[in-house]
Every structure is written in C-alpha cells, then in structure tokens.
Amino acid sequence: MPLETPVVATVGRHRKYEALIEACAAHPPLPTAVVHPCDDTALGAAIDAARAGVIAPVLVGPADRIRGLARELDVDIAPFQLVDQPHSHAAAAKAVELVHSGVVSALMKGSLHTDELMAEVVRKETGLRTARRVSHVFVMDVPTYPKPLFITDAAINILPSLDDKADIVRNAIGLAHALGIARPKVAILSAVETVNAKLPSTLDAAALCKMADRGQIEGAILDGPLALDNAISLAAARAKHIVSPVAGDADVLLVPNLEAGNMLAKELTFLAQADAAGIVLGARVPIILTSRADDVRARLASCAIALLYAAHIGYQNPVRA
C-alpha cells in the first residue's frame, strides 16, 4: 500500500503576506531601482509590484533588451523610467549611483547574480555601506505557524562572528519593529539548548543574551541557545522543562550560519508549503532579493516589506520631495 502524502493545512495561507501588502496602502510607492530586469520573472515582479502600488520602479539595464522582453510579455513599461546600461555589472553600479543621487530609495535584484549586485552595494569607495553589518532576513509565511517567522541570516553572511551576529540580530529587530512587532522574541538557534564549549554557536548564543541584558542589543527579548523544536513548539519546550519567554513563541530565528539558515528556509518552503519573502538590511537602503522559485505573492510581499521598512526609518521619497 503506497504511503499517503502528508496533508499540510493551507487555511489562511498568504494571509500574513496579504496583511503586509494591505498595510502599504498608507504609504506612497517606494522608488526602487530594479537592477537588470532581463527575464520574465524579474520584469514581471517589478510590474506586479508597481500595479499593486508598492514600488515605483526605475528599470536599470540594457534598454533595447528590456523593451524587447516587454513586447514578448505584452506588458507596457512606458510609465516607468528606463535607465540604459550595457550589462548587468554596469546596471548594478548605476543603481547604487541612483541611491546616492536621491532618485531611488531601494534596490531590487533582477536577472543578475546576487553576488554581482552586493559587490556594488558593499564597495568601499562608492557603495552603500553603513556602520551596521549587511544581512538578509527571510520573512516566512508558514501555514503551520501562527505568525510571520523571521529567519536570519540565510543569504549573505556565511560564517558570522559574534559581532556579526549582534548586527544581524539588530537588523532583524529593526525590521520586526517596522512590521508592527513592538518587542520581538528572538530565538538564537543551535543543535541543543544548553551551553556547550564544543559547540561555538551555544557560546555565541549565551554571549548575545548577556549583550541584551547589558543594553548592547535593544528592543527585543533574546534567549538561547535553543534547538529549533523548542524555539517554535511550546510542547517541545515544556517536555524539556525549558522556562523561557521566547521558547515556543519565537518571532525571529537567528541561525548559526548561512548553510543552516538556507536549508531551514528551503525545508519550510518545499516541505511545509511556506512562502519566503525577504530583504537585505544594513545598507543605506533596503535591498529586495527575489528568486525564480518565488510565487507572485512572495515577490509582492518582499516589496511590501521593503516599503514598510523604508517608511519606518523615514526615507525621503524623491517623488514627493
């Protein structure tokens, strides 16, 4: 007898993202440089977000190629500013320049590699660096979890140091505040929930919690180390006799390294039917990273998150300046 496919509850799926997109109605569209939108996914994502009133796209890339793609897709890009650049590298550099000149207040990855875009963002002389470490936050809509679940960092920092993790947490806390979570609960993940000198992630977790106690990390409740089960399941936490204001109710999961975070996000996406929206923080403006695997709702949610974050930090909208 064949095994039955597990049933995952889908009632209310996308509702968390719908709420984010609806919240954008209170703000003007976010002027966004869409970098090298030269395939149907990248250009389509920009147009969908523009139609939803979330971004005001500035298309940066080879103009003839973008116009030809628009004709193939039968979409009208005449309402959008088009900045001609010969190739993806030039488009990334130009997009950063548009931030410096005040034309745009966000970047959105098109059909170029993430590393190519981020190289221009973090370039020492001309990039968009701040004192804060750049990091990525996934905002997951997991059908089996009652609220948005933040996972960080699963895309930028490969083996973050303790100082890096402190900034990664600060970035995630700032995003949580922008999305209306006044005091997010941050679970610092490891394989176990006890401090073990042989597991560096548990030592980092203990240090981060003490940093929060001393006011070096503010605006959230931190606890760790916590294993994944007792971070998101109150029953698992109780079974292990863990007394914690975070266990079983985490808003943010700080992962030990990129591999762990990337696998966790993809496991939730492909095994639990979760959607993964997210942005890069820590630069002068939010950076929207979309994937070909994202559906329309997830791409729109990424743009919505960027707009809500930009509005929270008080960006200057060039359209209204």
Coordinates of C-alpha atoms in Angstrom, one line a residue:
M1 CA 0.0 0.0 0.0
P2 CA 1.5 3.4 -1.0
L3 CA 2.3 5.9 1.7
E4 CA -0.1 8.8 1.8
T5 CA 1.1 12.3 1.2
P6 CA 1.1 14.3 4.4
V7 CA -1.6 17.0 4.5
V8 CA -0.4 20.5 5.4
A9 CA -3.0 23.0 6.5
T10 CA -3.4 25.8 3.9
V11 CA -6.3 27.6 5.5
G12 CA -5.3 31.3 5.7
R13 CA -2.2 30.7 3.5
H14 CA -0.9 34.1 2.3
R15 CA -3.0 35.9 4.9
K16 CA 0.2 37.1 6.7
Y17 CA 1.5 38.5 3.4
E18 CA -1.8 40.0 2.5
A19 CA -1.8 41.9 5.7
L20 CA 1.7 43.3 4.9
I21 CA 0.6 44.3 1.4
E22 CA -2.6 46.0 2.7
A23 CA -0.5 48.0 5.2
C24 CA 1.4 49.5 2.2
A25 CA -1.8 51.5 1.2
A26 CA -0.9 54.1 3.9
H27 CA 2.4 54.9 2.1
P28 CA 3.3 56.2 -1.4
P29 CA 5.1 53.6 -3.7
L30 CA 8.8 53.1 -2.9
P31 CA 11.1 54.5 -5.6
T32 CA 13.1 51.4 -6.5
A33 CA 15.9 50.7 -8.9
V34 CA 15.2 47.3 -10.5
V35 CA 18.6 46.1 -11.5
H36 CA 18.9 44.3 -14.8
P37 CA 15.3 43.1 -15.2
C38 CA 16.1 41.0 -18.3
D39 CA 14.0 37.9 -17.8
D40 CA 10.2 37.4 -17.5
T41 CA 10.4 36.7 -13.7
A42 CA 12.4 39.9 -12.9
L43 CA 10.5 42.2 -15.1
G44 CA 7.2 40.7 -14.2
A45 CA 7.9 41.0 -10.5
A46 CA 8.6 44.7 -10.9
I47 CA 5.4 45.3 -12.9
D48 CA 3.3 43.3 -10.5
A49 CA 4.6 45.4 -7.5
A50 CA 4.1 48.6 -9.4
R51 CA 0.5 47.7 -10.3
A52 CA -0.1 46.9 -6.6
G53 CA 1.1 50.4 -5.7
V54 CA 4.0 49.1 -3.6
I55 CA 7.0 50.3 -5.7
A56 CA 7.7 52.9 -8.3
P57 CA 10.2 51.1 -10.5
V58 CA 13.2 52.6 -12.3
L59 CA 14.3 49.9 -14.7
V60 CA 18.1 49.8 -15.0
G61 CA 19.7 47.7 -17.7
P62 CA 20.1 47.3 -21.5
A63 CA 17.1 49.4 -22.8
D64 CA 16.6 47.6 -26.1
R65 CA 16.6 44.2 -24.4
I66 CA 14.2 45.3 -21.7
R67 CA 11.8 46.8 -24.3
G68 CA 12.0 43.6 -26.4
L69 CA 11.2 41.5 -23.4
A70 CA 8.2 43.8 -22.5
R71 CA 6.9 43.3 -26.1
E72 CA 7.3 39.5 -25.7
L73 CA 5.4 39.6 -22.4
D74 CA 2.8 42.0 -23.8
V75 CA 3.3 44.5 -20.9
D76 CA 3.5 48.2 -21.0
I77 CA 6.6 49.7 -19.4
A78 CA 6.1 53.2 -20.8
P79 CA 5.0 54.6 -17.4
F80 CA 8.4 53.6 -15.9
Q81 CA 11.7 55.3 -16.1
L82 CA 14.2 53.3 -18.1
V83 CA 17.9 53.9 -17.5
D84 CA 20.0 52.3 -20.2
Q85 CA 23.1 50.4 -19.1
P86 CA 25.0 48.0 -21.3
H87 CA 25.2 45.0 -19.0
S88 CA 24.5 43.7 -15.5
H89 CA 27.6 44.9 -13.9
A90 CA 27.1 48.5 -15.2
A91 CA 23.4 48.2 -14.1
A92 CA 24.4 47.4 -10.5
A93 CA 26.8 50.2 -10.3
K94 CA 24.3 52.7 -11.8
A95 CA 21.6 51.6 -9.4
V96 CA 23.9 52.3 -6.4
E97 CA 24.6 55.7 -8.0
L98 CA 20.9 56.4 -8.2
V99 CA 20.6 55.9 -4.5
H100 CA 23.4 58.4 -3.9
S101 CA 21.7 60.9 -6.1
G102 CA 18.4 60.5 -4.4
V103 CA 16.5 59.1 -7.3
V104 CA 15.6 55.8 -5.6
S105 CA 15.2 54.7 -2.0
A106 CA 15.5 50.9 -2.6
L107 CA 17.2 48.3 -4.8
M108 CA 15.5 45.2 -6.3
K109 CA 17.5 42.4 -7.8
G110 CA 16.7 41.5 -11.4
S111 CA 18.2 38.7 -13.5
L112 CA 21.8 39.1 -12.2
H113 CA 23.6 37.1 -9.6
T114 CA 23.2 38.3 -6.0
D115 CA 27.0 38.5 -5.6
E116 CA 27.2 40.9 -8.5
L117 CA 24.7 43.3 -7.0
M118 CA 26.0 43.0 -3.5
A119 CA 29.6 43.7 -4.6
E120 CA 28.5 47.1 -5.7
V121 CA 26.5 47.6 -2.5
V122 CA 29.4 46.9 -0.2
R123 CA 32.1 48.5 -2.4
K124 CA 34.2 50.6 0.0
E125 CA 34.6 53.8 -2.0
T126 CA 31.2 54.1 -3.8
G127 CA 28.8 51.6 -2.2
L128 CA 26.0 51.8 0.3
R129 CA 27.8 50.6 3.5
T130 CA 26.8 51.8 6.9
A131 CA 28.3 51.1 10.3
R132 CA 26.0 48.1 10.5
R133 CA 26.8 44.7 9.1
V134 CA 24.7 43.9 6.0
S135 CA 22.4 40.8 6.4
H136 CA 19.4 39.2 4.9
V137 CA 16.1 38.4 6.7
F138 CA 13.5 35.9 5.4
V139 CA 10.0 36.7 6.5
M140 CA 8.3 33.3 6.2
D141 CA 4.6 32.7 5.9
V142 CA 4.4 29.1 7.3
P143 CA 0.9 27.6 7.2
T144 CA 1.5 25.7 10.4
Y145 CA 2.9 28.7 12.4
P146 CA 0.5 31.4 13.7
K147 CA 2.6 34.4 12.8
P148 CA 5.3 35.5 10.4
L149 CA 8.6 33.8 11.1
F150 CA 11.8 35.7 10.5
I151 CA 15.0 33.6 9.6
T152 CA 18.3 35.3 9.6
D153 CA 20.9 35.2 8.0
A154 CA 20.4 32.6 5.3
A155 CA 21.7 34.5 2.2
I156 CA 24.7 36.9 2.9
N157 CA 26.9 36.0 5.9
I158 CA 28.5 32.6 5.6
L159 CA 30.2 32.1 9.0
P160 CA 29.2 35.2 11.0
S161 CA 31.3 36.1 14.0
L162 CA 29.8 37.1 17.4
D163 CA 30.0 40.8 16.4
D164 CA 28.4 39.9 13.0
K165 CA 25.6 38.1 14.8
A166 CA 24.9 41.0 17.0
D167 CA 24.4 43.2 13.9
I168 CA 22.3 40.5 12.2
V169 CA 20.0 40.5 15.3
R170 CA 19.8 44.2 15.4
N171 CA 18.8 44.3 11.7
A172 CA 16.1 41.7 12.3
I173 CA 14.8 43.6 15.3
G174 CA 14.6 46.8 13.3
L175 CA 12.6 45.0 10.6
A176 CA 10.3 43.4 13.2
H177 CA 9.6 46.9 14.6
A178 CA 8.8 48.2 11.1
L179 CA 6.3 45.4 10.6
G180 CA 4.5 46.2 13.8
I181 CA 6.1 43.8 16.3
A182 CA 6.9 46.0 19.2
R183 CA 9.1 43.6 21.2
P184 CA 10.1 40.6 19.0
K185 CA 11.1 37.4 20.6
V186 CA 14.5 36.2 19.2
A187 CA 15.5 32.6 19.5
I188 CA 19.2 32.0 19.0
L189 CA 19.4 28.6 17.4
S190 CA 21.9 25.7 18.0
A191 CA 21.6 21.9 18.0
V192 CA 21.0 21.9 21.7
E193 CA 19.5 24.2 24.3
T194 CA 22.4 24.1 26.8
V195 CA 25.8 25.9 26.6
N196 CA 28.5 23.5 25.4
A197 CA 32.1 24.6 24.8
K198 CA 32.4 22.2 21.9
L199 CA 29.5 23.9 20.1
P200 CA 30.6 27.5 19.3
S201 CA 27.0 28.5 18.4
T202 CA 25.9 27.9 22.0
L203 CA 28.7 30.2 23.3
D204 CA 27.6 32.9 20.9
A205 CA 24.0 32.5 22.0
A206 CA 25.0 32.9 25.6
A207 CA 27.1 36.0 24.8
L208 CA 24.3 37.6 22.7
C209 CA 21.8 37.1 25.6
K210 CA 24.2 38.8 28.0
M211 CA 24.7 41.6 25.5
A212 CA 20.9 42.1 25.5
D213 CA 21.0 42.1 29.3
R214 CA 23.6 44.9 29.3
G215 CA 21.7 47.0 26.7
Q216 CA 24.1 46.3 23.8
I217 CA 21.2 44.8 21.9
E218 CA 17.8 46.6 22.5
G219 CA 14.2 46.4 21.5
A220 CA 13.7 42.6 21.8
I221 CA 13.7 39.6 24.1
L222 CA 16.5 37.2 23.4
D223 CA 17.0 33.7 24.5
G224 CA 19.4 30.9 23.5
P225 CA 20.8 28.6 22.8
L226 CA 17.6 27.0 21.7
A227 CA 17.1 24.0 19.5
L228 CA 14.6 24.5 16.7
D229 CA 11.9 22.4 18.2
N230 CA 11.8 24.2 21.5
A231 CA 12.1 27.6 19.8
I232 CA 8.8 27.2 17.8
S233 CA 7.0 24.5 19.8
L234 CA 5.7 25.2 23.3
A235 CA 5.0 21.5 23.8
A236 CA 8.7 20.7 23.0
A237 CA 9.9 23.4 25.3
R238 CA 7.7 22.1 28.2
A239 CA 8.9 18.5 27.5
K240 CA 12.5 19.6 28.0
H241 CA 11.5 21.8 31.1
I242 CA 12.6 25.0 29.4
V243 CA 11.3 28.1 31.1
S244 CA 11.7 31.0 28.7
P245 CA 9.6 33.9 27.4
V246 CA 10.8 33.0 23.9
A247 CA 10.6 29.2 23.7
G248 CA 7.6 28.1 21.7
D249 CA 6.7 31.6 20.5
A250 CA 9.7 32.9 18.6
D251 CA 9.3 35.7 16.1
V252 CA 12.9 35.6 14.9
L253 CA 15.2 32.6 14.4
L254 CA 18.9 33.6 14.4
V255 CA 20.7 30.7 12.7
P256 CA 24.3 29.7 13.4
N257 CA 25.5 30.1 9.8
L258 CA 24.3 30.5 6.3
E259 CA 24.1 26.8 5.5
A260 CA 21.8 26.1 8.4
G261 CA 19.6 29.1 7.6
N262 CA 19.4 28.4 3.9
M263 CA 18.5 24.7 4.5
L264 CA 15.9 25.7 7.1
A265 CA 14.2 28.2 4.8
K266 CA 14.1 25.8 1.9
E267 CA 12.8 23.0 4.0
L268 CA 10.0 25.2 5.1
T269 CA 9.3 26.3 1.6
F270 CA 9.3 22.9 -0.1
L271 CA 8.2 20.5 2.7
A272 CA 5.8 22.8 4.7
Q273 CA 4.4 24.8 1.8
A274 CA 5.8 28.0 3.3
D275 CA 6.4 31.2 1.3
A276 CA 9.7 33.1 1.7
A277 CA 9.8 36.8 1.3
G278 CA 12.7 38.9 2.5
I279 CA 15.1 41.8 2.1
V280 CA 18.7 42.7 2.8
L281 CA 19.3 45.2 5.6
G282 CA 22.2 47.1 7.0
A283 CA 22.9 49.1 3.8
R284 CA 21.7 52.7 3.3
V285 CA 18.5 51.4 1.6
P286 CA 16.6 48.1 1.7
I287 CA 17.5 45.6 -1.0
I288 CA 14.9 43.3 -2.4
L289 CA 16.2 39.9 -3.4
T290 CA 13.7 37.7 -5.3
S291 CA 14.1 34.2 -6.6
R292 CA 12.8 32.5 -9.7
A293 CA 11.2 30.0 -7.3
D294 CA 9.1 32.7 -5.6
D295 CA 5.5 32.9 -6.5
V296 CA 3.8 36.3 -7.2
R297 CA 2.6 36.7 -3.6
A298 CA 6.0 36.2 -2.1
R299 CA 7.6 38.7 -4.6
L300 CA 5.0 41.3 -3.7
A301 CA 5.5 40.6 0.0
S302 CA 9.2 41.2 -0.4
C303 CA 8.5 44.6 -2.0
A304 CA 5.9 45.4 0.7
I305 CA 8.4 44.6 3.4
A306 CA 10.9 47.0 1.9
L307 CA 8.3 49.7 1.7
L308 CA 7.2 49.3 5.3
Y309 CA 10.8 49.2 6.5
A310 CA 11.7 52.3 4.4
A311 CA 8.7 54.2 5.8
H312 CA 9.6 53.1 9.3
I313 CA 13.1 54.6 9.1
G314 CA 11.8 57.8 7.4
Y315 CA 13.1 57.6 3.9
Q316 CA 12.9 60.6 1.6
N317 CA 10.6 59.8 -1.3
P318 CA 12.1 61.6 -4.3
V319 CA 8.7 61.7 -6.0
R320 CA 7.3 63.8 -3.2
A321 CA 10.4 65.8 -2.2

